Amino acid sequence: MSPADIRDVIIEILEDIAPDEDLSSLKDDVSFREQMELDSMDFLDIVMELRKRHRVQIPEEEYGELASMESTVTYLTPKMADI
Amino acid sequence: MYDTIIIGAGMSGLAAGIRLAYYDQKVCILERHTTIGGLNSFYRMNGRDYDVGLHAVTNFTPKGEKKGPLARMLRQLRFKWEDFSLSPQIGSRIAFPGCSLDFDNDIRLLTAEIADKFPGQVDNFQSLCDKIVDYDDLDQATFEISTRNVLKETISDPLLIEMLLCPLMWYGNAREDDMDWGQFCIMFRSIYLEGFARPFKGVRLILKNLVRKFRGVGGELKLRRGVAEIKVDGDRAVGVTLDNGEEIEGKRILSSAGRLETLRLCEDVSEVDVRQSGQLTFIESISILDREPSKLGNDRTIVFYNDSEKFDWRPPADDLCDIRTGVICSPNNYEYGPEDGKLDEGVVRITTIADFDRWNNLDEQKYKIEKLNWYDKSVESAVRFVPDFRGHVVDTDVFTPTTIRRFTWHDKGAVYGAPDKQLDGTTHLSNLFLCGTDQGFVGIVGSLISGISMANQHCLRD
Ligand SMILES: Cc1cc2nc3c(=O)[nH]c(=O)nc-3n(C[C@H](O)[C@H](O)[C@H](O)COP(=O)(O)OP(=O)(O)OC[C@H]3O[C@@H](n4cnc5c(N)ncnc54)[C@H](O)[C@@H]3O)c2cc1C
């Protein structure tokens, strides 16, 4: 998957986690926590959804890489290159 | 072989089940009763629908609010805010002799009431609020600090302390007399800083949504399937035996039956320390009226009353019930939307403290008589704090601690479970976990959050 595809995947997941959220104005360089008030339970969900939908495994020590859209896409690009 | 077996289809078990089944686990919820809901179920009698527990859904925050337990619970279970159709309260009251404090879902009303009735305590109340906002993680040691000590250091008027404690103890304190500071903070936020709401259709709407979601993601729900024993091999649970003898295997077990109740099921536990069980239980006296309570001058959603300056939170000293304090709830007094309209009939629900053992020891005849007797006494006590509605009652129902015990199997019908909570949800077995009341979160939103967080913490990460 290209970085743009990965971004779409994350947007889809966020839409599911936070159905009341308007994601069209999401800023890629600002943390999810700050913009959407996501907490640790929500981050677990992003991890679980990636596993459920795309079989991507993310070790617990690396959850921090999912802080913002930018960092998430950067982190996932090598992991999802062959999907 | 199930990935997770869940004991109990109350709020916490259903919430945990949704989380696990959603992430593709093979999950089965086993429920002994013929219906779901546990402590907060519903029933039909004389052609009327009744809720067992629901006075108010606490933790109410409006649509769009992202913080707080309600928003977090909805996100985690993939519900939309609208799915719970919550209508906010009109306004509630803490009523003590000669002094009352009104509050609603905006902390400014309570603050103004305190400024009016306790002018010297305004700054103290503010510093109490600051301490509560600061408080954030639930480690066992800070959780168990004495609330009365913190309050004594912060607020210098004993009456205000009792008044603030009254609703919070009523809606979530398993401990007698004092309250864990952690529990106090949770309840303070959920009642004074967030607030009360109710779905027009009552608790059945919430339960139906939970079950539909659980089944929709592939979960299995088995009613009339009580767990008689948890099978143990070394330090692990390996499965359960049901009341009907059937055996079911699971990789792990999550139980909402209560801590002692769950331990007692374990094959390797011969005796539990029953002194640890909760003692606080209630009778609920429900009156159906021929008109809305507001037509009789009662526009309050909930009135928490206490008939002296000292609020005693403990089982009755020498009688079946203690009616010096109680909760008067009028489900009509919510701001239902135009699409809902109004409830068909007026309803007043009164909760008072009761003693499990004394109720349990009555013979059948005496039990029936005492129900009527204590209905009368509870209502008589309550109408000192709300306009008298007794001339307008068209039907009544009463349930007692033994009713609660019969339908939930909680020791002593203890509504908020045991006083000592097991916040991390662990047990002596490495793959048996607790959720719900005895893990530490009570109430509807609280127990849903409990199920979610125990599922996340112990059952998802492998
Ligand atoms: C009268 C009353 C009024 C209340 N009012 C409110 C209110 O207004 N607002 C609010 O937020 N909360 C209220 N509550 C509290 C709230 O209902 C509870 O905190 C919450 O429902 C607890 O959910 P739970 O999942 O922890 O436990 P439970 O609901 O007790 O669920 C446990 C389930 O396990 C089942 N079970 C037990 N043993 C076994 C076994 N061996 N095998 C199979 N199944 C078993 C039981 O049948 C039960 O269904 C009230 C409670 C009562 C009793």
Coordinates of C-alpha atoms and ligand atoms in Angstrom, one line a residue:
Chain A
M1 CA 0.0 0.0 0.0
S2 CA 1.1 3.5 -0.7
P3 CA 1.3 6.1 2.1
A4 CA -1.9 7.7 0.6
D5 CA -3.7 4.3 0.8
I6 CA -2.5 3.8 4.4
R7 CA -3.9 7.2 5.3
D8 CA -7.3 6.2 3.9
V9 CA -7.1 3.0 6.0
I10 CA -6.5 5.0 9.1
I11 CA -9.3 7.4 8.3
E12 CA -11.7 4.5 7.9
I13 CA -10.6 3.2 11.3
L14 CA -11.0 6.6 12.9
E15 CA -14.5 6.9 11.5
D16 CA -15.4 3.7 13.1
I17 CA -13.8 4.5 16.5
A18 CA -15.3 8.0 16.6
P19 CA -18.4 8.0 14.4
D20 CA -19.4 11.5 15.6
E21 CA -16.1 13.1 14.6
D22 CA -15.6 15.3 11.5
L23 CA -12.4 14.0 10.1
S24 CA -12.3 16.2 7.0
S25 CA -10.4 18.9 8.9
L26 CA -7.9 16.5 10.6
K27 CA -4.4 17.9 10.7
D28 CA -1.8 15.2 9.9
D29 CA 1.0 16.8 11.9
V30 CA -1.0 17.3 15.1
S31 CA -1.5 14.4 17.6
F32 CA -4.7 12.4 17.6
R33 CA -4.8 12.8 21.4
E34 CA -4.9 16.6 21.1
Q35 CA -7.3 16.9 18.2
M36 CA -9.7 14.1 19.0
E37 CA -9.2 13.5 22.7
L38 CA -8.3 9.9 21.9
D39 CA -7.1 8.0 25.0
S40 CA -5.2 4.8 25.5
M41 CA -8.3 2.7 25.0
D42 CA -8.7 4.3 21.5
F43 CA -5.1 3.7 20.6
L44 CA -5.6 0.0 21.5
D45 CA -8.5 0.1 19.1
I46 CA -6.4 1.5 16.2
V47 CA -3.9 -1.3 16.8
M48 CA -6.6 -4.0 17.0
E49 CA -8.4 -2.7 13.9
L50 CA -5.1 -2.8 11.9
R51 CA -4.7 -6.4 13.0
K52 CA -8.3 -7.3 12.3
R53 CA -8.5 -5.7 8.9
H54 CA -4.9 -6.0 7.5
R55 CA -3.2 -8.5 9.7
V56 CA -0.6 -5.9 10.8
Q57 CA 1.0 -6.7 14.1
I58 CA 2.2 -3.8 16.2
P59 CA 4.2 -4.7 19.4
E60 CA 3.0 -2.8 22.5
E61 CA 6.3 -0.9 22.9
E62 CA 5.7 0.7 19.5
Y63 CA 2.1 2.0 20.2
G64 CA 3.7 5.4 20.6
E65 CA 4.4 5.6 16.9
L66 CA 0.7 6.1 16.3
A67 CA 0.7 9.5 17.8
S68 CA -0.4 11.5 14.8
M69 CA -1.5 10.7 11.2
E70 CA 1.9 11.7 9.9
S71 CA 3.9 9.5 12.3
T72 CA 1.4 6.6 11.9
V73 CA 1.7 6.6 8.1
T74 CA 5.5 6.8 8.3
Y75 CA 5.6 4.0 10.7
L76 CA 3.2 1.7 8.8
T77 CA 4.6 2.4 5.3
P78 CA 7.3 -0.3 5.4
K79 CA 5.0 -2.7 7.4
M80 CA 2.2 -2.4 4.8
A81 CA 4.3 -2.1 1.6
D82 CA 3.4 -5.6 0.4
I83 CA -0.3 -5.6 1.2
Chain B
M1 CA -13.4 -24.3 22.9
Y2 CA -14.2 -20.6 23.5
D3 CA -11.5 -17.9 23.5
T4 CA -13.4 -16.3 26.4
I5 CA -16.3 -17.4 28.6
I6 CA -18.2 -14.6 30.3
I7 CA -20.3 -15.2 33.4
G8 CA -23.3 -13.0 33.5
A9 CA -25.3 -11.0 31.0
G10 CA -25.5 -7.8 33.0
M11 CA -24.1 -4.5 31.7
S12 CA -20.5 -5.4 32.3
G13 CA -20.7 -8.9 30.8
L14 CA -22.4 -7.6 27.7
A15 CA -20.0 -4.8 27.2
A16 CA -17.0 -7.1 27.6
G17 CA -18.6 -9.6 25.2
I18 CA -19.1 -6.9 22.5
R19 CA -15.4 -5.9 22.7
L20 CA -14.1 -9.5 22.4
A21 CA -16.5 -10.7 19.7
Y22 CA -15.9 -7.6 17.7
Y23 CA -12.2 -8.5 17.6
D24 CA -13.1 -11.9 16.3
Q25 CA -12.9 -13.9 19.5
K26 CA -15.2 -16.9 20.0
V27 CA -17.1 -15.6 23.0
C28 CA -20.0 -17.0 25.0
I29 CA -21.9 -15.2 27.7
L30 CA -23.6 -17.6 30.2
E31 CA -26.5 -16.2 32.2
R32 CA -28.4 -18.1 34.8
H33 CA -31.5 -15.9 34.7
T34 CA -34.2 -16.2 31.9
T35 CA -33.4 -12.6 30.8
I36 CA -30.5 -10.2 30.5
G37 CA -29.7 -7.1 32.5
G38 CA -28.8 -8.4 36.0
L39 CA -29.1 -5.6 38.6
N40 CA -30.6 -3.4 35.9
S41 CA -33.1 -5.4 34.1
F42 CA -36.8 -4.9 33.4
Y43 CA -40.0 -6.8 33.9
R44 CA -43.7 -6.7 33.1
M45 CA -46.5 -6.8 35.7
N46 CA -50.2 -6.1 35.6
G47 CA -49.8 -5.0 32.0
R48 CA -47.1 -2.4 32.9
D49 CA -43.4 -2.2 32.0
Y50 CA -41.1 -1.7 35.0
D51 CA -37.4 -1.1 35.2
V52 CA -35.6 -2.9 38.0
G53 CA -32.9 -0.4 38.6
L54 CA -32.9 2.6 36.4
H55 CA -33.4 5.9 38.1
A56 CA -30.9 7.8 36.1
V57 CA -28.0 7.1 33.7
T58 CA -25.2 8.9 35.4
N59 CA -22.1 10.4 33.6
F60 CA -24.3 12.3 31.1
T61 CA -22.4 14.5 28.7
P62 CA -24.0 16.1 25.7
K63 CA -23.5 15.0 22.1
G64 CA -20.1 16.1 20.8
E65 CA -18.3 15.8 24.2
K66 CA -15.3 13.6 23.7
K67 CA -14.1 13.2 27.2
G68 CA -15.6 11.3 30.0
P69 CA -16.9 7.7 30.5
L70 CA -20.1 8.1 28.4
A71 CA -18.2 9.2 25.3
R72 CA -15.5 6.6 25.9
M73 CA -18.0 3.8 26.4
L74 CA -19.9 4.7 23.2
R75 CA -16.7 4.8 21.2
Q76 CA -15.4 1.6 22.5
L77 CA -18.7 -0.2 21.8
R78 CA -19.1 1.5 18.4
F79 CA -22.4 3.1 19.4
K80 CA -23.6 6.5 18.1
W81 CA -24.5 9.0 20.8
E82 CA -28.2 8.8 19.5
D83 CA -28.3 5.0 20.1
F84 CA -28.9 5.5 23.8
S85 CA -31.5 8.3 23.3
L86 CA -30.6 10.0 26.5
S87 CA -32.7 12.9 27.7
P88 CA -31.2 15.1 30.4
Q89 CA -32.7 15.5 33.8
I90 CA -34.8 18.6 34.7
G91 CA -33.1 19.0 38.1
S92 CA -32.5 17.2 41.3
R93 CA -32.3 18.0 45.0
I94 CA -30.5 17.1 48.2
A95 CA -33.0 17.7 51.0
F96 CA -32.0 17.8 54.6
P97 CA -34.1 19.3 57.5
G98 CA -34.2 23.0 56.9
C99 CA -31.7 23.0 54.1
S100 CA -31.7 21.9 50.5
L101 CA -29.3 22.1 47.6
D102 CA -30.6 21.9 44.0
F103 CA -28.3 20.6 41.3
D104 CA -28.6 19.7 37.6
N105 CA -26.2 18.8 34.8
D106 CA -24.3 22.1 35.1
I107 CA -22.1 22.4 38.1
R108 CA -22.8 26.1 38.2
L109 CA -26.2 25.5 39.8
L110 CA -24.8 23.5 42.7
T111 CA -22.0 26.1 43.1
A112 CA -24.6 28.8 43.3
E113 CA -26.7 26.9 45.8
I114 CA -23.7 26.4 48.0
A115 CA -22.8 30.1 47.7
D116 CA -26.4 30.9 48.8
K117 CA -26.8 28.4 51.6
F118 CA -23.2 28.0 52.8
P119 CA -21.6 31.4 51.9
G120 CA -18.5 30.6 53.9
Q121 CA -17.8 27.4 52.0
V122 CA -17.6 28.6 48.5
D123 CA -13.8 28.6 48.3
N124 CA -13.6 25.2 50.1
F125 CA -16.0 23.7 47.7
Q126 CA -13.9 25.0 44.8
S127 CA -10.8 23.4 46.3
L128 CA -12.6 20.1 46.7
C129 CA -13.5 20.3 43.0
D130 CA -9.8 21.0 42.2
K131 CA -8.7 18.0 44.1
I132 CA -11.2 15.8 42.2
V133 CA -10.2 17.1 38.8
D134 CA -6.6 16.5 39.6
Y135 CA -7.2 12.9 40.6
D136 CA -6.6 10.6 37.7
D137 CA -5.3 7.2 38.1
L138 CA -6.8 4.4 40.1
D139 CA -4.0 2.8 41.9
Q140 CA -5.2 0.7 44.8
A141 CA -3.5 2.7 47.5
T142 CA -4.8 6.2 46.6
F143 CA -8.2 4.7 45.8
E144 CA -8.7 3.5 49.4
I145 CA -8.0 6.8 51.2
S146 CA -10.8 7.9 53.6
T147 CA -13.1 10.4 51.9
R148 CA -14.4 11.6 55.2
N149 CA -10.8 12.6 56.1
V150 CA -10.3 14.5 52.9
L151 CA -13.6 16.2 53.3
K152 CA -12.9 17.2 56.9
E153 CA -9.6 18.8 55.7
T154 CA -11.3 20.7 52.9
I155 CA -14.8 21.7 54.1
S156 CA -15.4 23.1 57.5
D157 CA -19.2 22.9 57.7
P158 CA -20.2 19.3 58.7
L159 CA -23.7 19.7 57.3
L160 CA -22.4 20.5 53.8
I161 CA -20.1 17.4 54.0
E162 CA -23.1 15.2 54.8
M163 CA -25.2 16.7 52.1
L164 CA -22.6 16.3 49.4
L165 CA -22.0 12.7 50.5
C166 CA -25.6 11.7 50.4
P167 CA -26.3 11.3 46.7
L168 CA -22.8 9.9 46.0
M169 CA -23.1 7.2 48.6
W170 CA -26.6 6.4 47.5
Y171 CA -25.5 5.9 43.9
G172 CA -22.3 3.9 44.4
N173 CA -20.9 3.3 47.8
A174 CA -20.4 -0.3 48.9
R175 CA -18.6 0.7 52.1
E176 CA -20.5 1.5 55.3
D177 CA -20.1 5.0 56.8
D178 CA -17.1 6.1 54.9
M179 CA -16.3 6.0 51.2
D180 CA -13.1 5.2 49.3
W181 CA -11.6 8.4 47.9
G182 CA -11.4 6.9 44.5
Q183 CA -15.0 5.9 44.5
F184 CA -16.0 9.4 45.8
C185 CA -14.1 11.1 42.9
I186 CA -15.7 8.8 40.3
M187 CA -19.2 9.4 41.8
F188 CA -18.6 13.1 42.2
R189 CA -17.7 13.5 38.6
S190 CA -20.4 11.2 37.3
I191 CA -23.2 13.0 39.3
Y192 CA -22.2 16.6 40.0
L193 CA -19.8 17.3 37.1
E194 CA -21.5 15.3 34.4
G195 CA -25.1 14.5 35.3
F196 CA -28.3 12.5 35.0
A197 CA -30.2 11.4 31.9
R198 CA -32.6 8.7 30.9
P199 CA -33.8 7.0 27.7
F200 CA -37.5 7.6 27.3
K201 CA -38.0 3.8 26.8
G202 CA -36.0 3.0 29.9
V203 CA -33.3 0.5 30.5
R204 CA -34.7 -2.0 27.9
L205 CA -33.5 0.3 25.1
I206 CA -29.9 0.2 26.4
L207 CA -30.1 -3.6 26.9
K208 CA -31.6 -4.3 23.5
N209 CA -28.9 -2.2 21.9
L210 CA -26.2 -4.2 23.7
V211 CA -27.6 -7.6 22.8
R212 CA -28.2 -6.7 19.2
K213 CA -24.6 -5.4 18.9
F214 CA -23.2 -8.5 20.7
R215 CA -25.1 -10.9 18.4
G216 CA -24.3 -8.8 15.4
V217 CA -20.5 -9.3 15.9
G218 CA -20.9 -13.0 16.3
G219 CA -21.2 -13.4 20.1
E220 CA -23.2 -16.3 21.6
L221 CA -25.6 -15.6 24.5
K222 CA -27.0 -18.5 26.5
L223 CA -29.8 -17.7 28.9
R224 CA -30.9 -20.2 31.7
R225 CA -27.3 -21.4 31.7
G226 CA -26.0 -20.9 35.2
V227 CA -22.3 -21.7 36.0
A228 CA -22.2 -24.2 38.8
E229 CA -18.4 -24.7 38.9
I230 CA -15.2 -23.3 37.4
K231 CA -12.9 -26.2 36.5
V232 CA -9.3 -25.6 37.6
D233 CA -6.0 -27.2 36.5
G234 CA -3.1 -25.9 38.5
D235 CA -3.2 -22.1 38.4
R236 CA -5.5 -22.0 35.4
A237 CA -9.2 -22.2 34.8
V238 CA -10.0 -24.6 32.1
G239 CA -13.7 -24.3 31.7
V240 CA -17.1 -24.4 33.5
T241 CA -19.7 -26.9 34.4
L242 CA -23.3 -25.5 34.1
D243 CA -26.2 -26.0 36.5
N244 CA -27.5 -28.6 34.0
G245 CA -24.3 -30.6 34.0
E246 CA -23.1 -29.5 30.6
E247 CA -19.4 -28.7 30.4
I248 CA -17.9 -25.8 28.4
E249 CA -14.2 -25.2 27.7
G250 CA -12.6 -21.8 27.5
K251 CA -9.1 -20.3 27.2
R252 CA -10.1 -17.7 29.8
I253 CA -13.0 -16.7 32.0
L254 CA -14.3 -13.2 32.8
S255 CA -16.9 -13.2 35.6
S256 CA -19.3 -10.5 36.6
A257 CA -20.9 -12.6 39.3
G258 CA -19.0 -10.8 42.1
R259 CA -15.6 -11.6 43.7
L260 CA -16.7 -14.0 46.5
E261 CA -19.4 -15.4 44.3
T262 CA -16.9 -16.2 41.6
L263 CA -14.3 -17.6 44.0
R264 CA -16.9 -19.9 45.5
L265 CA -17.5 -21.4 42.0
C266 CA -13.8 -22.3 41.7
E267 CA -13.2 -26.0 42.1
D268 CA -10.0 -25.4 44.1
V269 CA -11.6 -23.0 46.6
S270 CA -13.2 -24.7 49.6
E271 CA -14.2 -21.7 51.6
V272 CA -14.5 -17.9 51.1
D273 CA -14.5 -15.3 53.8
V274 CA -18.1 -14.1 53.8
R275 CA -17.2 -11.2 56.1
Q276 CA -15.9 -9.5 53.0
S277 CA -19.3 -9.4 51.3
G278 CA -21.2 -6.1 50.9
Q279 CA -24.0 -5.4 53.3
L280 CA -25.8 -2.5 51.7
T281 CA -29.0 -3.4 50.0
F282 CA -32.3 -1.7 49.3
I283 CA -36.0 -2.0 49.0
E284 CA -37.6 -0.2 46.1
S285 CA -41.2 1.0 46.4
I286 CA -42.7 1.9 43.1
S287 CA -46.0 3.9 42.8
I288 CA -47.9 4.4 39.6
L289 CA -49.9 7.6 39.7
D290 CA -53.0 8.8 37.9
R291 CA -51.1 12.0 36.8
E292 CA -47.6 13.3 36.4
P293 CA -45.7 14.1 39.5
S294 CA -45.3 17.7 38.3
K295 CA -49.1 18.1 38.4
L296 CA -48.8 17.4 42.1
G297 CA -46.0 20.0 42.5
N298 CA -43.0 17.7 42.2
D299 CA -40.9 18.7 39.3
R300 CA -37.6 17.3 40.7
T301 CA -36.0 14.4 38.8
I302 CA -34.4 12.9 41.9
V303 CA -34.6 13.9 45.5
F304 CA -32.0 12.5 47.9
Y305 CA -33.4 13.0 51.4
N306 CA -32.1 12.6 54.9
D307 CA -34.2 13.5 57.9
S308 CA -31.4 14.7 60.3
E309 CA -28.2 16.6 60.0
K310 CA -26.1 13.4 60.1
F311 CA -26.3 11.0 57.2
D312 CA -25.9 7.4 58.2
W313 CA -24.9 5.0 55.5
R314 CA -25.1 1.5 56.9
P315 CA -27.6 -1.4 57.2
P316 CA -30.6 -0.9 59.5
A317 CA -29.6 -1.3 63.1
D318 CA -32.7 -3.3 64.3
D319 CA -35.3 -3.4 61.7
L320 CA -36.1 -4.6 58.2
C321 CA -35.5 -1.1 56.7
D322 CA -34.1 2.2 57.6
I323 CA -36.2 5.0 56.2
R324 CA -34.5 8.0 57.6
T325 CA -32.8 8.4 54.3
G326 CA -33.9 7.6 50.8
V327 CA -34.0 8.4 47.1
I328 CA -37.2 9.6 45.4
C329 CA -37.0 9.3 41.6
S330 CA -39.7 10.6 39.2
P331 CA -38.9 9.2 35.7
N332 CA -41.4 11.7 34.2
N333 CA -39.2 14.6 35.2
Y334 CA -36.7 14.4 32.3
E335 CA -36.5 16.7 29.3
Y336 CA -37.8 14.2 26.8
G337 CA -37.7 15.3 23.2
P338 CA -40.7 16.0 21.0
E339 CA -40.2 12.6 19.2
D340 CA -40.7 10.9 22.6
G341 CA -43.6 12.8 24.1
K342 CA -44.5 11.9 27.6
L343 CA -44.6 8.8 29.7
D344 CA -48.1 7.2 29.8
E345 CA -48.4 7.4 33.5
G346 CA -46.9 9.1 36.5
V347 CA -44.2 7.1 38.3
V348 CA -42.5 7.6 41.6
R349 CA -39.8 5.2 42.7
I350 CA -38.5 5.3 46.3
T351 CA -35.4 3.5 47.4
T352 CA -34.6 3.0 51.1
I353 CA -31.9 1.0 53.0
A354 CA -32.8 -2.6 53.9
D355 CA -31.3 -5.5 55.8
F356 CA -30.8 -8.7 53.8
D357 CA -30.9 -11.2 56.6
R358 CA -34.0 -9.9 58.2
W359 CA -35.9 -10.0 54.9
N360 CA -34.5 -13.4 54.1
N361 CA -35.7 -14.9 57.4
L362 CA -39.3 -14.0 56.9
D363 CA -41.8 -16.7 56.1
E364 CA -43.8 -16.3 52.9
Q365 CA -46.9 -14.9 54.6
K366 CA -45.0 -12.4 56.7
Y367 CA -42.9 -11.4 53.8
K368 CA -46.0 -10.3 51.8
I369 CA -47.2 -8.3 54.8
E370 CA -43.9 -6.7 55.4
K371 CA -43.7 -5.6 51.8
L372 CA -46.9 -3.7 52.1
N373 CA -46.0 -2.4 55.5
W374 CA -42.6 -1.0 54.4
Y375 CA -44.1 0.4 51.2
D376 CA -46.4 2.5 53.4
K377 CA -43.6 3.5 55.7
S378 CA -41.2 4.4 52.9
V379 CA -43.8 6.6 51.2
E380 CA -44.8 8.2 54.4
S381 CA -41.1 9.1 55.1
A382 CA -40.6 10.4 51.5
V383 CA -43.6 12.7 51.4
R384 CA -41.9 14.8 54.0
F385 CA -39.6 15.9 51.2
V386 CA -41.9 15.9 48.1
P387 CA -45.5 16.8 47.8
D388 CA -47.8 14.1 49.0
F389 CA -48.9 11.9 46.1
R390 CA -50.7 9.2 48.1
G391 CA -54.2 10.1 46.9
H392 CA -53.2 9.4 43.3
V393 CA -51.7 6.0 43.4
V394 CA -53.2 3.5 41.0
D395 CA -50.8 0.6 41.3
T396 CA -47.7 -0.3 43.3
D397 CA -44.9 -2.8 43.3
V398 CA -42.1 -3.4 45.8
F399 CA -39.0 -5.4 45.5
T400 CA -36.7 -6.3 48.3
P401 CA -33.1 -7.5 49.0
T402 CA -34.3 -11.1 48.5
T403 CA -35.7 -10.2 45.1
I404 CA -32.4 -8.7 44.1
R405 CA -30.5 -11.8 45.4
R406 CA -32.9 -14.1 43.6
F407 CA -32.3 -12.5 40.2
T408 CA -28.7 -11.6 40.4
W409 CA -27.2 -14.2 42.9
H410 CA -25.2 -11.4 44.5
D411 CA -24.4 -12.3 48.2
K412 CA -26.9 -10.5 50.5
G413 CA -28.4 -8.7 47.5
A414 CA -25.6 -6.2 47.9
V415 CA -26.3 -3.7 45.1
Y416 CA -22.8 -2.2 45.0
G417 CA -21.0 -5.4 45.8
A418 CA -18.2 -5.9 48.3
P419 CA -16.5 -2.9 49.9
D420 CA -13.0 -3.9 48.9
K421 CA -12.7 -3.6 45.1
Q422 CA -10.3 -5.6 43.0
L423 CA -9.3 -2.8 40.6
D424 CA -7.0 -4.8 38.4
G425 CA -9.6 -7.5 38.1
T426 CA -7.2 -10.4 38.8
T427 CA -7.9 -13.5 40.9
H428 CA -5.8 -16.4 42.2
L429 CA -6.1 -18.0 38.8
S430 CA -4.0 -16.6 36.0
N431 CA -6.8 -16.7 33.4
L432 CA -9.8 -15.9 35.5
F433 CA -10.7 -12.2 35.8
L434 CA -13.4 -10.1 37.4
C435 CA -15.5 -7.4 35.8
G436 CA -18.5 -5.3 37.0
T437 CA -19.5 -4.4 40.5
D438 CA -16.6 -6.0 42.4
Q439 CA -13.9 -4.8 40.1
G440 CA -14.7 -1.3 41.1
F441 CA -17.1 0.5 38.7
V442 CA -20.7 0.6 39.5
G443 CA -23.8 2.0 37.9
I444 CA -24.8 1.5 34.3
V445 CA -22.1 3.5 32.6
G446 CA -19.6 2.4 35.3
S447 CA -20.2 -1.3 34.8
L448 CA -20.1 -1.0 31.0
I449 CA -16.7 0.7 31.3
S450 CA -15.6 -2.0 33.7
G451 CA -16.5 -4.7 31.2
I452 CA -14.7 -2.8 28.4
S453 CA -11.5 -2.2 30.3
M454 CA -11.2 -5.7 31.8
A455 CA -11.7 -7.1 28.3
N456 CA -9.1 -4.8 26.9
Q457 CA -6.6 -5.4 29.6
H458 CA -6.8 -9.1 30.1
C459 CA -8.6 -10.7 27.2
L460 CA -7.5 -8.9 24.0
R461 CA -3.7 -8.6 24.1
D462 CA -2.4 -12.0 23.2
Ligands
LIG1 C1 -32.7 -1.0 42.7 C2 -31.5 -0.6 41.9 C3 -31.4 0.7 41.4 C4 -30.3 1.1 40.6 N1 -30.3 2.3 40.0 C5 -29.3 2.7 39.2 C6 -29.4 3.9 38.5 O1 -30.4 4.6 38.6 N2 -28.4 4.2 37.7 C7 -27.3 3.4 37.5 O2 -26.4 3.8 36.8 N3 -27.2 2.3 38.2 C8 -28.2 1.9 39.0 N4 -28.1 0.7 39.7 C9 -26.8 -0.1 39.7 C10 -26.6 -0.8 38.4 O3 -27.8 -1.5 38.0 C11 -25.5 -1.8 38.6 O4 -24.3 -1.2 39.1 C12 -25.1 -2.5 37.3 O5 -26.2 -3.0 36.6 C13 -24.1 -3.7 37.6 O6 -23.8 -4.5 36.5 P1 -22.8 -5.7 36.6 O7 -22.7 -6.2 35.2 O8 -21.6 -5.3 37.3 O9 -23.5 -6.8 37.5 P2 -24.9 -7.6 37.4 O10 -25.9 -6.7 36.7 O11 -25.2 -8.1 38.7 O12 -24.6 -8.8 36.4 C14 -24.2 -10.0 36.8 C15 -25.0 -11.1 36.1 O13 -24.4 -12.4 36.4 C16 -25.4 -13.3 36.5 N5 -24.9 -14.4 37.3 C17 -24.5 -14.4 38.6 N6 -24.0 -15.6 39.0 C18 -24.1 -16.4 37.8 C19 -23.7 -17.8 37.6 N7 -23.2 -18.5 38.5 N8 -23.9 -18.2 36.3 C20 -24.4 -17.5 35.3 N9 -24.8 -16.2 35.5 C21 -24.6 -15.6 36.8 C22 -26.5 -12.6 37.2 O14 -27.8 -13.2 36.9 C23 -26.4 -11.2 36.5 O15 -27.2 -11.1 35.3 C24 -29.2 0.2 40.4 C25 -29.3 -1.1 41.0 C26 -30.4 -1.5 41.7 C27 -30.4 -2.9 42.2

